[in-house]
mmCIF file of C-alpha atoms in Angstrom:
data_model
loop_
_atom_site.group_PDB
_atom_site.id
_atom_site.type_symbol
_atom_site.label_atom_id
_atom_site.label_comp_id
_atom_site.label_asym_id
_atom_site.label_seq_id
_atom_site.Cartn_x
_atom_site.Cartn_y
_atom_site.Cartn_z
ATOM 1 C CA GLU Q 1 -12.356 -9.345 -14.253
ATOM 2 C CA ALA Q 2 -9.608 -6.869 -13.392
ATOM 3 C CA GLN Q 3 -7.225 -8.513 -10.989
ATOM 4 C CA VAL Q 4 -3.736 -8.992 -9.646
ATOM 5 C CA THR Q 5 -2.777 -12.595 -9.013
ATOM 6 C CA GLN Q 6 0.060 -13.869 -6.848
ATOM 7 C CA ASN Q 7 1.450 -17.360 -6.468
ATOM 8 C CA PRO Q 8 1.940 -19.133 -4.235
ATOM 9 C CA ARG Q 9 -0.419 -17.859 -1.556
ATOM 10 C CA TYR Q 10 1.446 -19.666 1.196
ATOM 11 C CA LEU Q 11 5.038 -20.838 1.275
ATOM 12 C CA ILE Q 12 7.217 -22.388 3.953
ATOM 13 C CA THR Q 13 10.863 -22.739 3.037
ATOM 14 C CA VAL Q 14 14.303 -23.061 4.569
ATOM 15 C CA THR Q 15 17.103 -20.564 4.842
ATOM 16 C CA GLY Q 16 19.110 -20.201 1.661
ATOM 17 C CA LYS Q 17 16.764 -21.964 -0.737
ATOM 18 C CA LYS Q 18 16.045 -19.651 -3.674
ATOM 19 C CA LEU Q 19 12.411 -18.880 -4.333
ATOM 20 C CA THR Q 20 10.264 -16.812 -6.663
ATOM 21 C CA VAL Q 21 6.850 -15.315 -5.986
ATOM 22 C CA THR Q 22 4.994 -14.544 -9.185
ATOM 23 C CA CYS Q 23 2.726 -11.565 -9.787
ATOM 24 C CA SER Q 24 0.556 -10.926 -12.807
ATOM 25 C CA GLN Q 25 -1.981 -8.213 -13.686
ATOM 26 C CA ASN Q 26 -4.510 -8.034 -16.512
ATOM 27 C CA MET Q 27 -5.201 -4.284 -16.520
ATOM 28 C CA ASN Q 28 -2.343 -3.133 -18.764
ATOM 29 C CA HIS Q 29 -0.925 -1.147 -15.855
ATOM 30 C CA GLU Q 30 2.509 0.384 -16.200
ATOM 31 C CA TYR Q 31 3.358 0.756 -12.485
ATOM 32 C CA MET Q 32 3.874 -2.400 -10.430
ATOM 33 C CA SER Q 33 5.161 -2.757 -6.925
ATOM 34 C CA TRP Q 34 6.010 -5.249 -4.177
ATOM 35 C CA TYR Q 35 5.334 -4.623 -0.497
ATOM 36 C CA ARG Q 36 5.856 -6.494 2.715
ATOM 37 C CA GLN Q 37 3.556 -6.159 5.688
ATOM 38 C CA ASP Q 38 4.892 -6.801 9.174
ATOM 39 C CA PRO Q 39 3.160 -6.287 12.544
ATOM 40 C CA GLY Q 40 3.635 -2.751 13.772
ATOM 41 C CA LEU Q 41 5.449 -1.679 10.602
ATOM 42 C CA GLY Q 42 2.620 -1.304 8.120
ATOM 43 C CA LEU Q 43 3.275 -1.719 4.412
ATOM 44 C CA ARG Q 44 6.798 -1.135 3.181
ATOM 45 C CA GLN Q 45 7.681 -0.909 -0.502
ATOM 46 C CA ILE Q 46 10.383 -3.357 -1.589
ATOM 47 C CA TYR Q 47 10.750 -2.612 -5.307
ATOM 48 C CA TYR Q 48 8.715 -0.896 -7.950
ATOM 49 C CA SER Q 49 8.638 -0.767 -11.718
ATOM 50 C CA MET Q 50 7.390 2.089 -13.847
ATOM 51 C CA ASN Q 51 7.407 0.089 -17.065
ATOM 52 C CA VAL Q 52 9.002 -2.841 -18.833
ATOM 53 C CA GLU Q 53 12.719 -3.088 -18.034
ATOM 54 C CA VAL Q 54 12.459 -0.143 -15.598
ATOM 55 C CA THR Q 55 12.747 -1.093 -11.924
ATOM 56 C CA ASP Q 56 13.892 0.776 -8.834
ATOM 57 C CA LYS Q 57 14.399 0.198 -5.135
ATOM 58 C CA GLY Q 58 11.765 0.974 -2.592
ATOM 59 C CA ASP Q 59 12.461 1.414 1.106
ATOM 60 C CA VAL Q 60 13.450 -2.174 1.951
ATOM 61 C CA PRO Q 61 15.108 -3.757 -1.120
ATOM 62 C CA GLU Q 62 17.896 -5.694 0.637
ATOM 63 C CA GLY Q 63 17.730 -9.423 -0.025
ATOM 64 C CA TYR Q 64 15.262 -9.135 -2.905
ATOM 65 C CA LYS Q 65 15.441 -8.975 -6.684
ATOM 66 C CA VAL Q 66 12.806 -8.221 -9.296
ATOM 67 C CA SER Q 67 12.490 -8.235 -13.043
ATOM 68 C CA ARG Q 68 10.008 -6.727 -15.491
ATOM 69 C CA LYS Q 69 10.432 -8.415 -18.846
ATOM 70 C CA GLU Q 70 6.741 -8.193 -19.747
ATOM 71 C CA LYS Q 71 4.234 -5.540 -18.791
ATOM 72 C CA ARG Q 72 1.878 -7.932 -17.028
ATOM 73 C CA ASN Q 73 4.395 -9.823 -14.870
ATOM 74 C CA PHE Q 74 6.571 -8.674 -11.991
ATOM 75 C CA PRO Q 75 8.153 -11.597 -10.097
ATOM 76 C CA LEU Q 76 9.844 -11.181 -6.716
ATOM 77 C CA ILE Q 77 12.986 -13.251 -6.255
ATOM 78 C CA LEU Q 78 14.641 -14.167 -2.975
ATOM 79 C CA GLU Q 79 18.037 -15.567 -3.914
ATOM 80 C CA SER Q 80 18.956 -16.693 -0.398
ATOM 81 C CA PRO Q 81 16.001 -16.264 1.949
ATOM 82 C CA SER Q 82 16.612 -15.635 5.642
ATOM 83 C CA PRO Q 83 14.236 -15.834 8.636
ATOM 84 C CA ASN Q 84 13.919 -12.023 8.752
ATOM 85 C CA GLN Q 85 12.175 -12.218 5.371
ATOM 86 C CA THR Q 86 9.296 -14.098 6.966
ATOM 87 C CA SER Q 87 6.411 -11.779 6.163
ATOM 88 C CA LEU Q 88 3.199 -11.173 4.253
ATOM 89 C CA TYR Q 89 3.943 -9.973 0.725
ATOM 90 C CA PHE Q 90 1.662 -8.006 -1.567
ATOM 91 C CA CYS Q 91 2.013 -7.225 -5.228
ATOM 92 C CA ALA Q 92 0.168 -4.193 -6.620
ATOM 93 C CA SER Q 93 -0.356 -2.469 -9.946
ATOM 94 C CA SER Q 94 -1.658 0.887 -11.168
ATOM 95 C CA PHE Q 95 -1.434 3.226 -14.156
ATOM 96 C CA SER Q 96 1.087 5.329 -12.282
ATOM 97 C CA ARG Q 97 2.270 6.096 -8.743
ATOM 98 C CA SER Q 98 -0.516 8.661 -8.215
ATOM 99 C CA TYR Q 99 -3.363 6.406 -9.302
ATOM 100 C CA GLU Q 100 -5.132 3.842 -7.166
ATOM 101 C CA GLN Q 101 -3.224 0.613 -6.820
ATOM 102 C CA TYR Q 102 -4.852 -2.771 -7.167
ATOM 103 C CA PHE Q 103 -3.419 -5.273 -4.726
ATOM 104 C CA GLY Q 104 -3.084 -9.008 -5.005
ATOM 105 C CA PRO Q 105 -4.378 -11.308 -2.253
ATOM 106 C CA GLY Q 106 -0.990 -11.660 -0.596
ATOM 107 C CA THR Q 107 1.648 -14.363 -0.147
ATOM 108 C CA ARG Q 108 2.474 -15.502 3.355
ATOM 109 C CA LEU Q 109 6.104 -16.573 3.441
ATOM 110 C CA THR Q 110 7.778 -18.371 6.327
ATOM 111 C CA VAL Q 111 11.537 -18.932 6.252
ATOM 112 C CA THR Q 112 12.859 -21.379 8.858
ATOM 113 C CA ASP R 1 12.801 8.122 9.811
ATOM 114 C CA GLN R 2 9.091 7.774 9.172
ATOM 115 C CA GLN R 3 7.905 10.115 6.461
ATOM 116 C CA VAL R 4 4.231 9.145 6.822
ATOM 117 C CA LYS R 5 2.870 8.736 10.333
ATOM 118 C CA GLN R 6 -0.401 7.394 11.598
ATOM 119 C CA ASN R 7 -0.081 7.996 15.307
ATOM 120 C CA SER R 8 -3.248 6.222 16.414
ATOM 121 C CA PRO R 9 -2.850 2.433 16.187
ATOM 122 C CA SER R 10 -6.557 1.960 16.836
ATOM 123 C CA LEU R 11 -9.821 3.861 17.038
ATOM 124 C CA SER R 12 -13.299 2.863 18.207
ATOM 125 C CA VAL R 13 -16.388 4.685 16.961
ATOM 126 C CA GLN R 14 -20.091 4.138 17.499
ATOM 127 C CA GLU R 15 -22.067 3.033 14.457
ATOM 128 C CA GLY R 16 -23.680 6.027 12.759
ATOM 129 C CA ARG R 17 -21.171 8.547 14.132
ATOM 130 C CA ILE R 18 -18.249 10.137 12.318
ATOM 131 C CA SER R 19 -14.893 8.350 12.132
ATOM 132 C CA ILE R 20 -11.830 10.568 11.731
ATOM 133 C CA LEU R 21 -8.514 8.966 10.858
ATOM 134 C CA ASN R 22 -5.399 11.103 10.880
ATOM 135 C CA CYS R 23 -2.126 11.058 9.003
ATOM 136 C CA ASP R 24 0.926 13.315 9.283
ATOM 137 C CA TYR R 25 3.820 13.585 6.868
ATOM 138 C CA THR R 26 7.223 15.180 6.969
ATOM 139 C CA ASN R 27 8.203 15.642 3.327
ATOM 140 C CA SER R 28 6.725 18.713 1.629
ATOM 141 C CA MET R 29 7.585 17.209 -1.777
ATOM 142 C CA PHE R 30 4.721 14.693 -1.574
ATOM 143 C CA ASP R 31 2.175 15.586 -4.247
ATOM 144 C CA TYR R 32 -0.427 12.824 -3.969
ATOM 145 C CA PHE R 33 -1.961 11.155 -0.956
ATOM 146 C CA LEU R 34 -4.093 8.017 -0.974
ATOM 147 C CA TRP R 35 -6.096 6.077 1.585
ATOM 148 C CA TYR R 36 -6.487 2.314 1.525
ATOM 149 C CA LYS R 37 -8.631 -0.032 3.565
ATOM 150 C CA LYS R 38 -7.590 -3.551 4.494
ATOM 151 C CA TYR R 39 -9.596 -6.465 5.810
ATOM 152 C CA PRO R 40 -7.829 -9.497 7.329
ATOM 153 C CA ALA R 41 -6.620 -12.076 4.804
ATOM 154 C CA GLU R 42 -7.168 -9.695 1.872
ATOM 155 C CA GLY R 43 -5.078 -7.196 -0.047
ATOM 156 C CA PRO R 44 -5.636 -3.479 0.606
ATOM 157 C CA THR R 45 -8.293 -1.731 -1.479
ATOM 158 C CA PHE R 46 -8.237 1.889 -2.587
ATOM 159 C CA LEU R 47 -10.638 4.315 -0.920
ATOM 160 C CA ILE R 48 -9.923 7.870 -1.927
ATOM 161 C CA SER R 49 -7.047 10.129 -2.945
ATOM 162 C CA ILE R 50 -6.152 13.795 -2.997
ATOM 163 C CA SER R 51 -3.694 15.878 -4.938
ATOM 164 C CA SER R 52 -1.558 18.405 -3.095
ATOM 165 C CA ILE R 53 -3.162 21.209 -5.118
ATOM 166 C CA LYS R 54 -6.504 20.528 -3.412
ATOM 167 C CA ASP R 55 -7.586 20.719 0.195
ATOM 168 C CA LYS R 56 -10.615 18.452 0.070
ATOM 169 C CA ASN R 57 -11.919 15.509 -1.896
ATOM 170 C CA GLU R 58 -15.213 13.762 -1.319
ATOM 171 C CA ASP R 59 -16.595 10.430 -2.468
ATOM 172 C CA GLY R 60 -19.860 9.308 -0.923
ATOM 173 C CA ARG R 61 -19.371 8.746 2.789
ATOM 174 C CA PHE R 62 -15.622 9.384 2.539
ATOM 175 C CA THR R 63 -13.948 12.789 2.604
ATOM 176 C CA VAL R 64 -10.242 13.495 2.747
ATOM 177 C CA PHE R 65 -8.949 16.838 3.978
ATOM 178 C CA LEU R 66 -5.424 18.075 3.345
ATOM 179 C CA ASN R 67 -3.739 20.798 5.390
ATOM 180 C CA LYS R 68 -0.409 21.440 3.656
ATOM 181 C CA SER R 69 0.845 24.006 6.126
ATOM 182 C CA ALA R 70 0.433 21.495 8.947
ATOM 183 C CA LYS R 71 1.520 18.547 6.766
ATOM 184 C CA HIS R 72 -1.595 16.756 7.922
ATOM 185 C CA LEU R 73 -4.420 14.894 6.249
ATOM 186 C CA SER R 74 -7.501 13.265 7.631
ATOM 187 C CA LEU R 75 -10.088 10.795 6.389
ATOM 188 C CA HIS R 76 -13.672 11.348 7.522
ATOM 189 C CA ILE R 77 -16.242 8.564 7.282
ATOM 190 C CA VAL R 78 -19.840 9.639 7.796
ATOM 191 C CA PRO R 79 -21.891 7.807 8.891
ATOM 192 C CA SER R 80 -19.733 4.943 10.126
ATOM 193 C CA GLN R 81 -21.034 1.468 9.333
ATOM 194 C CA PRO R 82 -20.103 -1.991 10.657
ATOM 195 C CA GLY R 83 -18.395 -2.860 7.363
ATOM 196 C CA ASP R 84 -15.994 0.036 7.921
ATOM 197 C CA SER R 85 -14.215 -1.970 10.622
ATOM 198 C CA ALA R 86 -10.794 -2.551 9.054
ATOM 199 C CA VAL R 87 -7.220 -1.266 9.031
ATOM 200 C CA TYR R 88 -6.780 2.038 7.184
ATOM 201 C CA PHE R 89 -3.494 3.014 5.589
ATOM 202 C CA CYS R 90 -2.442 6.459 4.491
ATOM 203 C CA ALA R 91 0.065 6.603 1.597
ATOM 204 C CA ALA R 92 2.031 9.394 -0.041
ATOM 205 C CA THR R 93 4.059 9.727 -3.212
ATOM 206 C CA MET R 94 6.191 12.321 -4.994
ATOM 207 C CA ASN R 95 7.413 12.661 -8.558
ATOM 208 C CA ARG R 96 11.054 12.948 -7.566
ATOM 209 C CA ASP R 97 11.487 9.197 -7.146
ATOM 210 C CA ASP R 98 8.074 7.561 -7.772
ATOM 211 C CA LYS R 99 8.192 5.664 -4.481
ATOM 212 C CA ILE R 100 5.029 5.149 -2.478
ATOM 213 C CA ILE R 101 5.343 5.502 1.288
ATOM 214 C CA PHE R 102 2.717 3.996 3.578
ATOM 215 C CA GLY R 103 1.938 4.756 7.186
ATOM 216 C CA LYS R 104 1.706 1.966 9.755
ATOM 217 C CA GLY R 105 -2.069 1.912 9.664
ATOM 218 C CA THR R 106 -4.949 2.586 12.065
ATOM 219 C CA ARG R 107 -7.363 -0.171 13.074
ATOM 220 C CA LEU R 108 -10.918 1.159 13.111
ATOM 221 C CA HIS R 109 -13.564 -0.620 15.205
ATOM 222 C CA ILE R 110 -17.180 0.315 14.599
ATOM 223 C CA LEU R 111 -19.198 -0.427 17.724
ATOM 224 C CA PRO R 112 -22.880 -1.441 17.495
#
């Protein structure tokens, strides 16, 4: 089954404690992306990757890091989380930016 | 500055009637537009897309219209069904930087 998986689905953490949210896709997609969804702000792109070892900033990259060492995986790293990073995060993949994206189920992160 | 705007936060439509969701954009460099649907507690799912070289694309009950001179696109759903109740996001992308920009979304309520 074609899918994008994210782990964990829920996470409560404290300010400053490094965390990683994993994302994996099984569709051999080249384009992968991370978004955050906040009330009243819609979906905002954090980082995207057009292929292995190729990543670039989206609209809200501050406080986040990503890596793309393998085509299927695109982890999101918060080196020092802060309360303003409390949000619902989605990973997505597609063949390219102009093709339909497949979204993961989301990760709800709370930073206290 | 918002490049993709969905000015109606919510919309209520009678079952069986036409639902029209609107989206405006500011950047004439956008070359692909996509619509996504999102249910609570799930990731967004792709609905339909349109290239900037077209003015209409149709897929079953869903039709997207693009008016480049007005920088406006709309999603028509005919006939509206109860399962169409969801949040709809408009997204746009351009080949200059490969980012994907989403609007804030419109919540559609289909009334029985």
